[in-house]
mmCIF file of N, CA and C in Angstrom:
data_model
loop_
_atom_site.group_PDB
_atom_site.id
_atom_site.type_symbol
_atom_site.label_atom_id
_atom_site.label_comp_id
_atom_site.label_asym_id
_atom_site.label_seq_id
_atom_site.Cartn_x
_atom_site.Cartn_y
_atom_site.Cartn_z
ATOM 1 N N MET A 1 -3.873 -41.488 72.405
ATOM 2 C CA MET A 1 -5.283 -41.210 72.306
ATOM 3 C C MET A 1 -5.729 -41.366 70.852
ATOM 4 N N ASN A 2 -6.812 -42.067 70.628
ATOM 5 C CA ASN A 2 -7.327 -42.295 69.274
ATOM 6 C C ASN A 2 -8.128 -41.092 68.805
ATOM 7 N N LYS A 3 -7.874 -40.690 67.566
ATOM 8 C CA LYS A 3 -8.655 -39.606 66.970
ATOM 9 C C LYS A 3 -9.966 -40.181 66.464
ATOM 10 N N PRO A 4 -11.061 -39.463 66.644
ATOM 11 C CA PRO A 4 -12.342 -39.994 66.144
ATOM 12 C C PRO A 4 -12.361 -40.015 64.613
ATOM 13 N N THR A 5 -12.959 -41.049 64.076
ATOM 14 C CA THR A 5 -13.079 -41.177 62.632
ATOM 15 C C THR A 5 -14.378 -40.493 62.192
ATOM 16 N N ILE A 6 -14.255 -39.599 61.234
ATOM 17 C CA ILE A 6 -15.417 -38.879 60.728
ATOM 18 C C ILE A 6 -15.720 -39.386 59.325
ATOM 19 N N ILE A 7 -16.940 -39.830 59.124
ATOM 20 C CA ILE A 7 -17.374 -40.333 57.824
ATOM 21 C C ILE A 7 -18.277 -39.281 57.199
ATOM 22 N N ASP A 8 -17.917 -38.841 56.010
ATOM 23 C CA ASP A 8 -18.685 -37.816 55.303
ATOM 24 C C ASP A 8 -19.797 -38.488 54.508
ATOM 25 N N LYS A 9 -21.041 -38.297 54.932
ATOM 26 C CA LYS A 9 -22.186 -38.937 54.278
ATOM 27 C C LYS A 9 -22.954 -37.975 53.372
ATOM 28 N N ARG A 10 -22.399 -36.791 53.144
ATOM 29 C CA ARG A 10 -23.101 -35.830 52.292
ATOM 30 C C ARG A 10 -23.109 -36.306 50.846
ATOM 31 N N SER A 11 -24.199 -36.068 50.186
ATOM 32 C CA SER A 11 -24.261 -36.426 48.761
ATOM 33 C C SER A 11 -23.791 -35.265 47.891
ATOM 34 N N LEU A 12 -23.741 -34.073 48.474
ATOM 35 C CA LEU A 12 -23.339 -32.885 47.741
ATOM 36 C C LEU A 12 -22.217 -32.198 48.504
ATOM 37 N N HIS A 13 -21.107 -31.959 47.823
ATOM 38 C CA HIS A 13 -19.944 -31.341 48.450
ATOM 39 C C HIS A 13 -19.736 -29.941 47.890
ATOM 40 N N LEU A 14 -19.158 -29.064 48.695
ATOM 41 C CA LEU A 14 -18.925 -27.693 48.281
ATOM 42 C C LEU A 14 -18.061 -27.624 47.031
ATOM 43 N N GLU A 15 -17.080 -28.506 46.924
ATOM 44 C CA GLU A 15 -16.210 -28.488 45.746
ATOM 45 C C GLU A 15 -16.970 -28.870 44.479
ATOM 46 N N ASP A 16 -18.076 -29.610 44.614
ATOM 47 C CA ASP A 16 -18.906 -29.933 43.447
ATOM 48 C C ASP A 16 -19.698 -28.711 42.994
ATOM 49 N N ILE A 17 -20.182 -27.935 43.935
ATOM 50 C CA ILE A 17 -21.006 -26.771 43.619
ATOM 51 C C ILE A 17 -20.204 -25.697 42.898
ATOM 52 N N THR A 18 -18.932 -25.587 43.197
ATOM 53 C CA THR A 18 -18.112 -24.534 42.603
ATOM 54 C C THR A 18 -17.635 -24.874 41.192
ATOM 55 N N LYS A 19 -17.879 -26.083 40.715
ATOM 56 C CA LYS A 19 -17.482 -26.456 39.357
ATOM 57 C C LYS A 19 -18.377 -25.774 38.334
ATOM 58 N N ALA A 20 -17.816 -25.469 37.176
ATOM 59 C CA ALA A 20 -18.564 -24.759 36.132
ATOM 60 C C ALA A 20 -19.679 -25.604 35.537
ATOM 61 N N ASP A 21 -19.539 -26.933 35.524
ATOM 62 C CA ASP A 21 -20.539 -27.796 34.909
ATOM 63 C C ASP A 21 -21.592 -28.294 35.901
ATOM 64 N N PHE A 22 -21.630 -27.725 37.098
ATOM 65 C CA PHE A 22 -22.584 -28.147 38.122
ATOM 66 C C PHE A 22 -24.005 -27.725 37.743
ATOM 67 N N ILE A 23 -24.953 -28.664 37.818
ATOM 68 C CA ILE A 23 -26.360 -28.374 37.558
ATOM 69 C C ILE A 23 -27.099 -28.554 38.883
ATOM 70 N N PRO A 24 -27.699 -27.493 39.409
ATOM 71 C CA PRO A 24 -28.399 -27.624 40.687
ATOM 72 C C PRO A 24 -29.614 -28.538 40.580
ATOM 73 N N PHE A 25 -30.007 -29.118 41.705
ATOM 74 C CA PHE A 25 -31.156 -30.009 41.757
ATOM 75 C C PHE A 25 -32.384 -29.290 41.224
ATOM 76 N N LEU A 26 -33.086 -29.918 40.302
ATOM 77 C CA LEU A 26 -34.253 -29.367 39.621
ATOM 78 C C LEU A 26 -33.922 -28.073 38.883
ATOM 79 N N GLY A 27 -32.661 -27.887 38.529
ATOM 80 C CA GLY A 27 -32.248 -26.685 37.822
ATOM 81 C C GLY A 27 -32.416 -26.779 36.323
ATOM 82 N N GLY A 28 -32.803 -27.946 35.834
ATOM 83 C CA GLY A 28 -33.000 -28.109 34.402
ATOM 84 C C GLY A 28 -31.705 -28.429 33.688
ATOM 85 N N ARG A 29 -31.801 -28.519 32.417
ATOM 86 C CA ARG A 29 -30.630 -28.859 31.635
ATOM 87 C C ARG A 29 -29.843 -27.599 31.309
ATOM 88 N N PRO A 30 -28.543 -27.729 31.102
ATOM 89 C CA PRO A 30 -27.730 -26.542 30.819
ATOM 90 C C PRO A 30 -28.097 -25.898 29.480
ATOM 91 N N LYS A 31 -27.815 -24.627 29.346
ATOM 92 C CA LYS A 31 -28.106 -23.902 28.112
ATOM 93 C C LYS A 31 -27.228 -24.436 26.991
ATOM 94 N N ARG A 32 -27.807 -24.604 25.815
ATOM 95 C CA ARG A 32 -27.072 -25.080 24.644
ATOM 96 C C ARG A 32 -27.038 -23.975 23.603
ATOM 97 N N THR A 33 -25.971 -23.941 22.836
ATOM 98 C CA THR A 33 -25.892 -22.960 21.757
ATOM 99 C C THR A 33 -26.757 -23.393 20.575
ATOM 100 N N PHE A 34 -26.859 -24.694 20.356
ATOM 101 C CA PHE A 34 -27.720 -25.251 19.322
ATOM 102 C C PHE A 34 -28.704 -26.204 19.985
ATOM 103 N N ILE A 35 -29.929 -26.227 19.485
ATOM 104 C CA ILE A 35 -30.909 -27.137 20.062
ATOM 105 C C ILE A 35 -30.532 -28.579 19.726
ATOM 106 N N ILE A 36 -30.307 -28.850 18.459
ATOM 107 C CA ILE A 36 -29.866 -30.174 18.024
ATOM 108 C C ILE A 36 -28.618 -29.983 17.168
ATOM 109 N N THR A 37 -27.536 -30.597 17.587
ATOM 110 C CA THR A 37 -26.278 -30.463 16.851
ATOM 111 C C THR A 37 -26.217 -31.501 15.728
ATOM 112 N N PRO A 38 -25.340 -31.304 14.774
ATOM 113 C CA PRO A 38 -25.184 -32.311 13.707
ATOM 114 C C PRO A 38 -24.808 -33.688 14.254
ATOM 115 N N ASP A 39 -24.047 -33.744 15.349
ATOM 116 C CA ASP A 39 -23.711 -35.039 15.949
ATOM 117 C C ASP A 39 -24.958 -35.737 16.485
ATOM 118 N N ASP A 40 -25.871 -34.962 17.072
ATOM 119 C CA ASP A 40 -27.124 -35.541 17.562
ATOM 120 C C ASP A 40 -27.930 -36.133 16.420
ATOM 121 N N ILE A 41 -27.978 -35.454 15.300
ATOM 122 C CA ILE A 41 -28.727 -35.936 14.132
ATOM 123 C C ILE A 41 -28.116 -37.228 13.604
ATOM 124 N N ILE A 42 -26.810 -37.281 13.519
ATOM 125 C CA ILE A 42 -26.133 -38.495 13.048
ATOM 126 C C ILE A 42 -26.412 -39.657 13.994
ATOM 127 N N ASN A 43 -26.325 -39.407 15.310
ATOM 128 C CA ASN A 43 -26.592 -40.472 16.279
ATOM 129 C C ASN A 43 -28.032 -40.966 16.193
ATOM 130 N N LEU A 44 -28.977 -40.069 15.976
ATOM 131 C CA LEU A 44 -30.377 -40.490 15.821
ATOM 132 C C LEU A 44 -30.583 -41.306 14.554
ATOM 133 N N ARG A 45 -29.932 -40.912 13.471
ATOM 134 C CA ARG A 45 -30.050 -41.683 12.221
ATOM 135 C C ARG A 45 -29.481 -43.088 12.381
ATOM 136 N N ILE A 46 -28.349 -43.193 13.061
ATOM 137 C CA ILE A 46 -27.750 -44.513 13.299
ATOM 138 C C ILE A 46 -28.697 -45.360 14.134
ATOM 139 N N LEU A 47 -29.250 -44.754 15.187
ATOM 140 C CA LEU A 47 -30.168 -45.482 16.059
ATOM 141 C C LEU A 47 -31.433 -45.908 15.307
ATOM 142 N N LEU A 48 -31.950 -45.029 14.467
ATOM 143 C CA LEU A 48 -33.136 -45.376 13.674
ATOM 144 C C LEU A 48 -32.879 -46.540 12.733
ATOM 145 N N ASN A 49 -31.705 -46.578 12.148
ATOM 146 C CA ASN A 49 -31.393 -47.626 11.175
ATOM 147 C C ASN A 49 -30.938 -48.930 11.810
ATOM 148 N N THR A 50 -30.681 -48.931 13.120
ATOM 149 C CA THR A 50 -30.222 -50.160 13.763
ATOM 150 C C THR A 50 -31.271 -50.787 14.675
ATOM 151 N N THR A 51 -32.412 -50.124 14.863
ATOM 152 C CA THR A 51 -33.468 -50.701 15.684
ATOM 153 C C THR A 51 -34.552 -51.302 14.792
ATOM 154 N N LEU A 52 -35.257 -52.279 15.341
ATOM 155 C CA LEU A 52 -36.265 -52.995 14.556
ATOM 156 C C LEU A 52 -37.667 -52.444 14.726
ATOM 157 N N SER A 53 -37.927 -51.733 15.830
ATOM 158 C CA SER A 53 -39.272 -51.220 16.064
ATOM 159 C C SER A 53 -39.197 -49.862 16.764
ATOM 160 N N VAL A 54 -40.330 -49.178 16.784
ATOM 161 C CA VAL A 54 -40.395 -47.867 17.424
ATOM 162 C C VAL A 54 -40.194 -47.995 18.933
ATOM 163 N N THR A 55 -40.771 -49.023 19.526
ATOM 164 C CA THR A 55 -40.617 -49.192 20.975
ATOM 165 C C THR A 55 -39.161 -49.463 21.353
ATOM 166 N N GLU A 56 -38.472 -50.231 20.534
ATOM 167 C CA GLU A 56 -37.048 -50.482 20.776
ATOM 168 C C GLU A 56 -36.242 -49.188 20.629
ATOM 169 N N PHE A 57 -36.599 -48.373 19.644
ATOM 170 C CA PHE A 57 -35.940 -47.092 19.428
ATOM 171 C C PHE A 57 -36.111 -46.177 20.643
ATOM 172 N N ILE A 58 -37.332 -46.106 21.151
ATOM 173 C CA ILE A 58 -37.619 -45.252 22.302
ATOM 174 C C ILE A 58 -36.886 -45.755 23.542
ATOM 175 N N LYS A 59 -36.808 -47.057 23.723
ATOM 176 C CA LYS A 59 -36.088 -47.616 24.873
ATOM 177 C C LYS A 59 -34.612 -47.275 24.831
ATOM 178 N N LYS A 60 -34.017 -47.251 23.631
ATOM 179 C CA LYS A 60 -32.591 -46.978 23.499
ATOM 180 C C LYS A 60 -32.248 -45.491 23.569
ATOM 181 N N MET A 61 -33.254 -44.631 23.406
ATOM 182 C CA MET A 61 -33.007 -43.199 23.481
ATOM 183 C C MET A 61 -32.794 -42.818 24.881
#
């Protein structure tokens, strides 16, 4: 006798919800200890110095 094949079409699984880094739908961004970290500032400076225009900068952000 053949066992029926079950295809899981859920986009959200229980094991995903139990993870510590899970962000619920429309739950917003996770809490940060710093608003802007020094790494963020360095990355923005690099991006500013490597783009040719403001619109290009905004597209790459």
